[in-house]
Amino acid sequence: GDMKYRQIWAASTNGNRMTGRFFSKDHPEDGMAITAWRKTPDTHGIMSIVPAALKVGVETEIVISGVNLSGDVTLAGATVTVTSATADRIVLTARIDSGQSGLAKVTVGTDVSDQNMALYTQVDYLKVTPEYGISRVGGGGGPIPKVNAQFEATGYSFGPDGKQYTDDDLRLGRMPVIWSVDNYNQAAADMQDTKYAGHITAEGTFIPAVAGPNPERKYSTNNAGDLKIIATYSDGDRTLTAEAHLIATVQRWNNPPIM
């Protein structure tokens, strides 16, 4: 398509690995962390496991990415069936029918994942990140584009102790949620911020409204707003919610360098 992207990398001291960020040229706030390994005949290992959580009693497709992967795949306590495999990517299904919540390692041959696989019985609570976000109005014929705000909802299990917010809580990864927006407080409700400040997409991207005075608003103010970002997750007859705070504010006219 017409989208343009940029990448920024930092190499390890031995030159064998790089970490960095991949992001949109027009919206640098939209991006993701990336990792790369130098591929040589002697390099091997597991780079990532997606998803990084396995629900007890549910068969789950898992993708393992890495370098020069070979050998049997094991996941403690789970029945594993490999459906496709190359030296860089293994696709499998895994199922575990009993056991309590906890962490397990994935192995491919002699390689052991640095990343833990979370074993869980149910999603117990959500967190929305960032907890506090900022977007900026833009466009509308002006020179400054809109600045979006990206939110994610992460699921957690209470872990073996069955208690929330303790050290053994298990991070389960990104959850499929329904996103919505509400006024953050009464002042925001009085100004009808949800009507004017922007909207959130099904992917959790808040897109602010256009810049400039709005004659439809009280005082003809701009389309700023003070908002709640709400994630709702459904699991059978259970519903979980979590919130974050978003300030939809005005443009930034200077972009200071990173010091």
Short mmCIF file of C-alpha atoms in Angstrom, two decimals:
data_model
loop_
_atom_site.label_atom_id
_atom_site.label_comp_id
_atom_site.label_asym_id
_atom_site.label_seq_id
_atom_site.Cartn_x
_atom_site.Cartn_y
_atom_site.Cartn_z
CA GLY A 1 0.00 0.00 0.00
CA ASP A 2 0.92 3.66 0.41
CA MET A 3 2.01 3.35 4.04
CA LYS A 4 5.65 4.18 4.74
CA TYR A 5 7.53 2.79 7.72
CA ARG A 6 10.84 3.36 9.46
CA GLN A 7 13.07 1.21 11.63
CA ILE A 8 15.60 2.07 14.30
CA TRP A 9 18.07 -0.60 15.45
CA ALA A 10 20.74 -1.01 18.11
CA ALA A 11 23.29 -3.79 17.67
CA SER A 12 24.80 -5.89 20.46
CA THR A 13 28.51 -5.46 21.14
CA ASN A 14 29.35 -8.70 19.31
CA GLY A 15 27.12 -7.83 16.36
CA ASN A 16 25.06 -11.02 16.60
CA ARG A 17 21.78 -9.50 17.76
CA MET A 18 19.82 -6.30 17.21
CA THR A 19 16.84 -4.77 18.98
CA GLY A 20 14.79 -1.84 17.84
CA ARG A 21 11.47 -0.40 16.81
CA PHE A 22 9.36 -0.52 13.64
CA PHE A 23 6.93 2.37 13.22
CA SER A 24 4.81 4.39 10.83
CA LYS A 25 6.54 7.37 9.20
CA ASP A 26 3.41 9.52 9.48
CA HIS A 27 2.38 8.26 12.92
CA PRO A 28 5.54 7.33 14.86
CA GLU A 29 3.37 6.59 17.90
CA ASP A 30 2.12 3.51 16.00
CA GLY A 31 4.82 0.86 16.12
CA MET A 32 6.24 -2.24 17.75
CA ALA A 33 9.43 -3.60 19.27
CA ILE A 34 11.52 -5.87 17.02
CA THR A 35 14.41 -8.27 17.57
CA ALA A 36 16.82 -9.78 15.04
CA TRP A 37 19.52 -12.43 15.29
CA ARG A 38 22.42 -12.95 12.91
CA LYS A 39 21.87 -16.33 11.24
CA THR A 40 24.99 -18.48 11.02
CA PRO A 41 25.45 -22.27 10.96
CA ASP A 42 26.30 -22.14 14.67
CA THR A 43 23.41 -19.89 15.75
CA HIS A 44 20.33 -21.62 17.12
CA GLY A 45 17.60 -20.85 19.61
CA ILE A 46 13.99 -19.87 20.28
CA MET A 47 13.21 -16.21 19.65
CA SER A 48 9.47 -16.00 20.36
CA ILE A 49 6.39 -18.05 21.25
CA VAL A 50 2.91 -16.83 20.24
CA PRO A 51 0.66 -16.98 22.14
CA ALA A 52 2.59 -17.26 25.40
CA ALA A 53 -0.31 -18.74 27.37
CA LEU A 54 -2.13 -22.09 27.29
CA LYS A 55 -5.57 -22.52 28.87
CA VAL A 56 -6.16 -25.85 30.61
CA GLY A 57 -8.58 -28.00 28.60
CA VAL A 58 -8.36 -25.95 25.39
CA GLU A 59 -6.41 -27.04 22.32
CA THR A 60 -4.35 -24.04 21.20
CA GLU A 61 -2.30 -23.33 18.09
CA ILE A 62 1.17 -22.05 18.98
CA VAL A 63 3.85 -20.61 16.68
CA ILE A 64 7.51 -20.86 17.69
CA SER A 65 9.97 -18.62 15.82
CA GLY A 66 13.71 -18.96 16.02
CA VAL A 67 16.96 -19.79 14.26
CA ASN A 68 18.08 -23.27 13.16
CA LEU A 69 15.35 -25.02 15.14
CA SER A 70 15.50 -28.80 15.18
CA GLY A 71 14.44 -31.67 17.41
CA ASP A 72 11.35 -32.63 19.39
CA VAL A 73 9.09 -29.94 20.84
CA THR A 74 8.06 -30.36 24.48
CA LEU A 75 5.89 -28.35 26.84
CA ALA A 76 5.67 -29.74 30.35
CA GLY A 77 2.42 -31.62 30.90
CA ALA A 78 0.95 -30.86 27.47
CA THR A 79 0.17 -33.05 24.47
CA VAL A 80 1.97 -31.47 21.52
CA THR A 81 1.31 -32.10 17.82
CA VAL A 82 3.54 -30.38 15.26
CA THR A 83 1.60 -29.40 12.12
CA SER A 84 4.45 -27.74 10.19
CA ALA A 85 8.13 -27.12 10.81
CA THR A 86 11.04 -25.32 9.20
CA ALA A 87 14.38 -24.26 10.63
CA ASP A 88 12.92 -20.85 11.51
CA ARG A 89 9.26 -21.53 12.33
CA ILE A 90 7.31 -24.34 13.99
CA VAL A 91 3.51 -24.44 14.13
CA LEU A 92 1.93 -26.84 16.61
CA THR A 93 -1.18 -27.53 18.63
CA ALA A 94 -0.92 -28.06 22.37
CA ARG A 95 -3.40 -29.19 24.98
CA ILE A 96 -3.11 -29.71 28.71
CA ASP A 97 -6.09 -31.37 30.43
CA SER A 98 -5.23 -31.00 34.09
CA GLY A 99 -3.01 -29.08 36.45
CA GLN A 100 -2.97 -25.74 38.20
CA SER A 101 -1.84 -22.35 37.01
CA GLY A 102 1.89 -21.84 36.66
CA LEU A 103 4.80 -21.31 34.30
CA ALA A 104 6.44 -23.81 31.97
CA LYS A 105 9.35 -23.80 29.53
CA VAL A 106 9.11 -24.78 25.88
CA THR A 107 11.98 -26.80 24.44
CA VAL A 108 12.93 -27.54 20.84
CA GLY A 109 15.62 -30.21 20.83
CA THR A 110 18.28 -28.87 23.18
CA ASP A 111 17.07 -25.26 22.99
CA VAL A 112 15.06 -23.96 25.95
CA SER A 113 12.95 -20.84 25.64
CA ASP A 114 13.86 -17.78 27.68
CA GLN A 115 10.18 -16.89 27.47
CA ASN A 116 7.85 -18.71 29.85
CA MET A 117 4.57 -20.28 28.79
CA ALA A 118 1.76 -19.44 31.21
CA LEU A 119 -0.61 -22.30 32.05
CA TYR A 120 -3.95 -21.09 33.39
CA THR A 121 -7.55 -22.09 34.07
CA GLN A 122 -9.26 -18.74 33.43
CA VAL A 123 -8.61 -15.04 32.88
CA ASP A 124 -9.08 -13.45 36.31
CA TYR A 125 -8.53 -9.76 35.58
CA LEU A 126 -7.50 -7.26 32.92
CA LYS A 127 -5.13 -4.34 32.72
CA VAL A 128 -5.24 -1.65 30.05
CA THR A 129 -1.91 -0.18 28.96
CA PRO A 130 -0.88 2.53 28.96
CA GLU A 131 -2.75 3.42 32.14
CA TYR A 132 -2.49 7.07 31.12
CA GLY A 133 -2.38 8.07 27.46
CA ILE A 134 -2.23 11.25 25.43
CA SER A 135 -3.55 11.92 21.94
CA ARG A 136 -3.49 15.21 20.04
CA VAL A 137 -5.98 16.78 17.68
CA GLY A 138 -4.68 17.65 14.22
CA GLY A 139 -5.40 17.96 10.54
CA GLY A 140 -8.37 20.10 9.60
CA GLY A 141 -6.29 21.90 6.99
CA GLY A 142 -3.49 22.66 9.44
CA PRO A 143 0.15 21.54 9.15
CA ILE A 144 0.18 19.31 12.25
CA PRO A 145 -1.25 15.77 11.86
CA LYS A 146 -3.29 14.00 14.49
CA VAL A 147 -1.45 11.95 17.12
CA ASN A 148 -3.26 8.71 17.89
CA ALA A 149 -3.07 6.74 21.13
CA GLN A 150 -2.79 2.95 21.09
CA PHE A 151 -4.20 0.84 23.94
CA GLU A 152 -3.91 -2.87 24.71
CA ALA A 153 -5.79 -5.07 27.15
CA THR A 154 -3.69 -7.72 28.87
CA GLY A 155 -5.20 -10.66 30.70
CA TYR A 156 -3.88 -12.03 33.99
CA SER A 157 -4.42 -15.14 36.08
CA PHE A 158 -4.26 -14.98 39.87
CA GLY A 159 -1.64 -17.73 39.71
CA PRO A 160 -1.11 -20.61 42.16
CA ASP A 161 -1.99 -18.57 45.28
CA GLY A 162 -5.39 -17.53 43.89
CA LYS A 163 -4.86 -13.88 44.89
CA GLN A 164 -4.78 -10.73 42.78
CA TYR A 165 -1.74 -8.46 42.50
CA THR A 166 0.77 -10.85 44.03
CA ASP A 167 4.15 -11.92 42.69
CA ASP A 168 2.88 -15.18 41.19
CA ASP A 169 0.18 -13.57 39.02
CA LEU A 170 0.52 -14.79 35.43
CA ARG A 171 0.59 -12.45 32.45
CA LEU A 172 -1.46 -14.12 29.70
CA GLY A 173 -0.94 -11.66 26.87
CA ARG A 174 -3.22 -9.51 24.78
CA MET A 175 -6.94 -10.27 25.09
CA PRO A 176 -9.70 -9.90 22.46
CA VAL A 177 -11.83 -7.15 23.99
CA ILE A 178 -14.52 -4.68 23.02
CA TRP A 179 -13.33 -1.08 23.32
CA SER A 180 -15.46 1.87 24.36
CA VAL A 181 -15.01 5.45 25.54
CA ASP A 182 -16.72 7.39 28.33
CA ASN A 183 -16.35 10.79 29.96
CA TYR A 184 -13.71 10.72 32.68
CA ASN A 185 -15.55 12.95 35.13
CA GLN A 186 -18.54 15.28 35.47
CA ALA A 187 -16.69 18.22 33.91
CA ALA A 188 -16.02 16.07 30.83
CA ALA A 189 -19.68 15.02 30.75
CA ASP A 190 -20.77 18.66 30.92
CA MET A 191 -18.55 19.42 27.92
CA GLN A 192 -19.74 16.28 26.06
CA ASP A 193 -16.14 15.18 25.53
CA THR A 194 -17.10 11.73 24.23
CA LYS A 195 -19.12 13.36 21.45
CA TYR A 196 -16.37 15.66 20.22
CA ALA A 197 -12.90 14.38 21.23
CA GLY A 198 -12.60 11.37 18.89
CA HIS A 199 -13.31 7.65 18.70
CA ILE A 200 -11.63 4.31 19.40
CA THR A 201 -11.32 1.51 16.84
CA ALA A 202 -11.90 -2.21 17.35
CA GLU A 203 -8.09 -2.59 17.58
CA GLY A 204 -7.79 -0.17 20.51
CA THR A 205 -6.50 2.83 18.55
CA PHE A 206 -7.95 6.13 19.73
CA ILE A 207 -8.19 8.55 16.80
CA PRO A 208 -8.66 12.17 17.91
CA ALA A 209 -10.91 14.68 16.20
CA VAL A 210 -9.78 17.50 13.91
CA ALA A 211 -7.99 20.55 15.26
CA GLY A 212 -9.28 24.06 15.54
CA PRO A 213 -12.12 25.85 17.30
CA ASN A 214 -15.43 24.00 17.10
CA PRO A 215 -18.45 26.33 16.97
CA GLU A 216 -20.72 23.45 18.03
CA ARG A 217 -18.97 23.19 21.39
CA LYS A 218 -19.43 25.27 24.49
CA TYR A 219 -17.20 28.37 24.29
CA SER A 220 -16.38 27.24 20.69
CA THR A 221 -13.47 25.38 22.21
CA ASN A 222 -11.37 22.84 20.34
CA ASN A 223 -12.00 19.09 20.33
CA ALA A 224 -9.94 18.26 23.39
CA GLY A 225 -11.34 15.86 25.96
CA ASP A 226 -10.82 14.02 29.25
CA LEU A 227 -11.82 10.40 28.68
CA LYS A 228 -11.99 6.87 30.07
CA ILE A 229 -10.84 4.08 27.78
CA ILE A 230 -12.76 0.92 28.68
CA ALA A 231 -11.93 -2.67 27.70
CA THR A 232 -14.59 -5.38 28.10
CA TYR A 233 -13.73 -9.09 27.89
CA SER A 234 -16.35 -11.85 27.79
CA ASP A 235 -15.66 -15.47 28.79
CA GLY A 236 -18.91 -17.44 28.80
CA ASP A 237 -21.16 -15.85 31.42
CA ARG A 238 -18.25 -13.91 32.94
CA THR A 239 -17.48 -10.30 31.98
CA LEU A 240 -14.30 -8.45 32.94
CA THR A 241 -13.58 -4.78 32.46
CA ALA A 242 -10.59 -2.49 32.91
CA GLU A 243 -10.03 1.22 32.33
CA ALA A 244 -7.35 3.70 31.40
CA HIS A 245 -7.24 7.49 31.38
CA LEU A 246 -6.82 9.42 28.12
CA ILE A 247 -6.26 13.12 27.61
CA ALA A 248 -7.10 14.21 24.07
CA THR A 249 -5.26 17.50 23.89
CA VAL A 250 -4.06 20.14 21.43
CA GLN A 251 -1.22 20.04 18.92
CA ARG A 252 2.42 20.13 19.84
CA TRP A 253 4.16 22.76 17.78
CA ASN A 254 7.73 21.87 18.66
CA ASN A 255 9.30 18.41 18.71
CA PRO A 256 12.35 18.58 21.00
CA PRO A 257 15.23 16.19 20.32
CA ILE A 258 15.83 13.13 22.47
CA MET A 259 18.52 14.03 24.99
#
